[in-house]
Coordinates of C-alpha atoms and ligand atoms in Angstrom, one line a residue:
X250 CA 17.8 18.8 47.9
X251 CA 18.7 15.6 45.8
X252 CA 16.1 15.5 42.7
X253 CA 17.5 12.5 41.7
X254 CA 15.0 10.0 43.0
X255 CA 12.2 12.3 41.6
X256 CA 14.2 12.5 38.3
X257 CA 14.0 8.8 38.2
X258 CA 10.4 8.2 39.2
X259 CA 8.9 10.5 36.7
X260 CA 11.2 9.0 34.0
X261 CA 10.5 5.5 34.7
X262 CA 7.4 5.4 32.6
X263 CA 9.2 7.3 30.4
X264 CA 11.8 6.1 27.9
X265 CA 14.1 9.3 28.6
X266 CA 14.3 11.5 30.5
X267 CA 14.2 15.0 29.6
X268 CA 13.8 18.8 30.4
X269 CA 10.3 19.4 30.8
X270 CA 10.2 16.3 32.9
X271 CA 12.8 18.0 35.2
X272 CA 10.6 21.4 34.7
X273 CA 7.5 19.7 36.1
X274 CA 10.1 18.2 39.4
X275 CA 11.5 21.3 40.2
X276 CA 7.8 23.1 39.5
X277 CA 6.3 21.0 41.8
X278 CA 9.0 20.9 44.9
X279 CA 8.7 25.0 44.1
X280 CA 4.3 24.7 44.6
X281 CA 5.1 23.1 47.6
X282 CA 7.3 24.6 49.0
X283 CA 5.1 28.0 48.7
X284 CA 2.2 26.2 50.1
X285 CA 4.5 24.7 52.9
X286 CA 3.0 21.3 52.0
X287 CA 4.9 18.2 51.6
X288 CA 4.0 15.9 48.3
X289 CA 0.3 14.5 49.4
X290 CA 1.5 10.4 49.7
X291 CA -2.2 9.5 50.2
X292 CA -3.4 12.1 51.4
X293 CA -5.8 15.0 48.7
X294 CA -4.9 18.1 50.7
X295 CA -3.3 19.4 47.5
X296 CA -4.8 19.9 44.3
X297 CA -2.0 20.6 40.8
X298 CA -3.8 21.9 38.1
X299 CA -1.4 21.9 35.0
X300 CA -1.7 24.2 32.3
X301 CA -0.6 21.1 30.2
X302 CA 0.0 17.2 29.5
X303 CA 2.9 15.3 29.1
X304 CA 6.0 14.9 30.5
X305 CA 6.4 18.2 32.4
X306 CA 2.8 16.8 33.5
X307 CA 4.7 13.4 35.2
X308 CA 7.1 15.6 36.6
X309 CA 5.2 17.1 38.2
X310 CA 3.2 14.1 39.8
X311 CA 6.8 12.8 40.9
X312 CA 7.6 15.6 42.8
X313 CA 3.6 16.0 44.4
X314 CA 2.1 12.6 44.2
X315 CA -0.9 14.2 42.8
X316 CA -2.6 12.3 39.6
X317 CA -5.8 12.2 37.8
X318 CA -6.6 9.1 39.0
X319 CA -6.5 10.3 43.2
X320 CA -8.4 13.2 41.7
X321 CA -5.8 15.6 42.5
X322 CA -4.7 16.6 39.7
X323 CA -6.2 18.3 37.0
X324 CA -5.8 19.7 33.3
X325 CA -6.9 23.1 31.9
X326 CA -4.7 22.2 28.7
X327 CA -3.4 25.8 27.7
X328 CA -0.2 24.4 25.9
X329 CA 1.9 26.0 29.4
X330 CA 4.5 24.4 31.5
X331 CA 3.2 26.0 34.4
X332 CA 0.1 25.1 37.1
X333 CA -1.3 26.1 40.0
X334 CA -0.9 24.5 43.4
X335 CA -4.2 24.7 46.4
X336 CA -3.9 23.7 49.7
X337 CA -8.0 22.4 49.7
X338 CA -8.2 21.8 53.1
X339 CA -6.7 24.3 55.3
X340 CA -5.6 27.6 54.3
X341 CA -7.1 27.4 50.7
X342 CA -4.0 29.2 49.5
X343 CA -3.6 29.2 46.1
X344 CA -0.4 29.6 44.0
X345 CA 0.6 29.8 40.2
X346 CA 4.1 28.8 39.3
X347 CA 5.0 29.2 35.9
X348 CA 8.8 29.1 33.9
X349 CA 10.4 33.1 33.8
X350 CA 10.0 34.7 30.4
X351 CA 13.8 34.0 30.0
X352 CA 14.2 31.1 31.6
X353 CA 15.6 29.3 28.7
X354 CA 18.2 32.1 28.1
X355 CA 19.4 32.1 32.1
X356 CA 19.7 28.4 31.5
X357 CA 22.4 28.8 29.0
X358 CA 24.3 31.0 31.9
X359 CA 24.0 27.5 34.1
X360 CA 25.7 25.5 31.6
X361 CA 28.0 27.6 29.6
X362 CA 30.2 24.1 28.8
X363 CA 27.3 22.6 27.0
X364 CA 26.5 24.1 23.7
X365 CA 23.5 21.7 22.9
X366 CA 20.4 23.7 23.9
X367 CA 18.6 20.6 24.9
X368 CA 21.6 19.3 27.5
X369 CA 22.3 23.0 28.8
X370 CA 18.9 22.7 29.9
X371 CA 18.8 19.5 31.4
X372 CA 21.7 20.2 33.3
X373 CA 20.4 23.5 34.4
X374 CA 17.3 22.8 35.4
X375 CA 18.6 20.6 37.9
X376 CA 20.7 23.4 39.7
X377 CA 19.0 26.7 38.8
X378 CA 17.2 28.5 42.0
X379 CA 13.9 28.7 42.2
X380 CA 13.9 32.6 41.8
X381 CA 15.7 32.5 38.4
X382 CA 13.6 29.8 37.3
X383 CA 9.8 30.5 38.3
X384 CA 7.5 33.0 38.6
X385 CA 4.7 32.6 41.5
X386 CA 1.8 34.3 41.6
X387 CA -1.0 34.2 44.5
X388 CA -4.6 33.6 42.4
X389 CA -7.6 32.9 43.2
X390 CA -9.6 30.1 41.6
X391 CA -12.8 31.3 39.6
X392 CA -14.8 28.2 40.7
X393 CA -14.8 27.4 44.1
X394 CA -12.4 25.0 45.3
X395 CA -15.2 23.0 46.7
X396 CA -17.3 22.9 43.1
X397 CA -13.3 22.0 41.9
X398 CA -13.0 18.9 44.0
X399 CA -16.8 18.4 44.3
X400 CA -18.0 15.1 45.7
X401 CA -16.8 11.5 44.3
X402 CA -19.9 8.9 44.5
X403 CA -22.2 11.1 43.8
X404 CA -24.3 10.2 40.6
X405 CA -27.2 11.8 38.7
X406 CA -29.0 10.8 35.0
X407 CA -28.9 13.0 32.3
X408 CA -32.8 14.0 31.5
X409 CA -32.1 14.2 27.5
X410 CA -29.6 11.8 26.9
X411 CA -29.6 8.9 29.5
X412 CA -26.1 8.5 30.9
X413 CA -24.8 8.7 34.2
X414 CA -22.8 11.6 35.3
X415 CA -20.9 11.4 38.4
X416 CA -19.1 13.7 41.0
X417 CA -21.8 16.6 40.5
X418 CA -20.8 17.3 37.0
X419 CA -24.6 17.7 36.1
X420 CA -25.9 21.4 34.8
X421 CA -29.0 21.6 36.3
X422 CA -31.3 24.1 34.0
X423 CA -35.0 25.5 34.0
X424 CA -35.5 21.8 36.4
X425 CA -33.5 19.6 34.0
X426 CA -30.2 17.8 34.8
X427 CA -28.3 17.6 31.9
X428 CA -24.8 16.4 31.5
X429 CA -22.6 19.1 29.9
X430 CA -22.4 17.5 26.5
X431 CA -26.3 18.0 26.4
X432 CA -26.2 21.8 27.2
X433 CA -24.3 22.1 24.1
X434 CA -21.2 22.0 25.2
X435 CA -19.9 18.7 24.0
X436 CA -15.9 18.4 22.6
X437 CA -17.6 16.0 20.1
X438 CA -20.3 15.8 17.8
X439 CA -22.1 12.5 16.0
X440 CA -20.3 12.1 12.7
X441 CA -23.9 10.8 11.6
X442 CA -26.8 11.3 12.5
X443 CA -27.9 8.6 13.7
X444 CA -26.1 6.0 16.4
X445 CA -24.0 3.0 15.5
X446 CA -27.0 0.9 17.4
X447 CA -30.1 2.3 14.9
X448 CA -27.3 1.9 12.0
X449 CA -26.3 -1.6 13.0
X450 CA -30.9 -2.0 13.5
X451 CA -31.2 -0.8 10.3
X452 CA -29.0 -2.7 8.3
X453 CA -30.9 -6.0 10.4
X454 CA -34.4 -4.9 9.1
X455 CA -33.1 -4.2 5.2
X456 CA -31.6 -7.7 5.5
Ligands
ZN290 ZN1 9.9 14.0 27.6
ZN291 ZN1 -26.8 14.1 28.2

């Protein structure tokens, strides 16, 4: 198969193109190939779920069509060039791809003219097979695929705090719906302790 077009896609946004860009192609023709999918071109029958960002990250949407904003792809950033591909609708199968342990050191054997580690593997990624490349794994998901993709639209209040949450990401708990920053779980916390709007009030009334 010609990767070209793919190379170019995910590199248009891109000022270069480079290897993890060409990881996340080849990863994602490899995911669907396992699932016997094709890439989803409007469809959401696939769901990626990459283990990181960045480029390998747009590689992998050239290769699958999958993105955050179609809602079928997802991150669980663990700092890994490697995700997991689900067919959601029909079989359900679920498959991890993820680089061999020596995949940088087989890459070398691909491109014994280049001595620049970077360009061996961009040139080898491009040719390497599948088998010498990747490892894939069945898994299965420890949420349900249907709590994964839950349903878009839907929209709840958050008892403590106010705001909206949509796409049943509410916690419901002892008859409270609470948006996960309110359980405790927040990636944040108020770098004062009180909001910008009773700061900014405040100020006003000392005026
Ligand atoms: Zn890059
Ligand atoms: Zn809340």
């Amino acid at each position: 198969m010609n990767i070209q077009p793919l190379l170019e896609k995910s590199s248009r946004d891109h000022s270069h193109l480079c290897p993890r860009q060409i990881l996340g192609v080849r990863m994602g023709l490899c995911g669907l190939k396992a699932l016997g999918l094709s890439a989803n071109q409007g469809s959401k029958r696939l769901l990626v779920i990459t283990e990181t960002d960045g480029c390998f990250a747009d590689g992998l949407t050239a290769a699958t069509d999958c993105t955050i904003g179609h809602r079928t792809l997802r991150v669980e950033d663990y700092g890994k060039a490697a995700a997991t591909f689900v067919d959601t609708q029909q079989t359900g199968l679920t498959i991890r791809v993820a680089p061999a342990l020596d995949i940088r050191e087989q890459a070398y054997q691909f491109a014994p003219d280049e001595p620049r580690h970077y360009f061996a593997q961009m040139q080898a990624y491009q040719v390497m097979p599948d088998g010498v490349m990747f490892t894939v794994t069945e898994v299965q998901l420890k949420t349900p695929i249907e709590a994964i993709v839950s349903r878009p639209g839907v929209r709840v209040n958050c008892d403590v705090c106010g705001e909206e949450i949509m796409n049943e990401r509410e916690v419901r708990q002892n008859g409270t719906m609470l948006c996960r920053a309110c359980t405790g779980h927040a990636y944040y916390q108020l770098s004062v302790s009180l909001s910008i709007y009773e700061l900014l009030h405040k100020k006003n009334l000392h005026i």
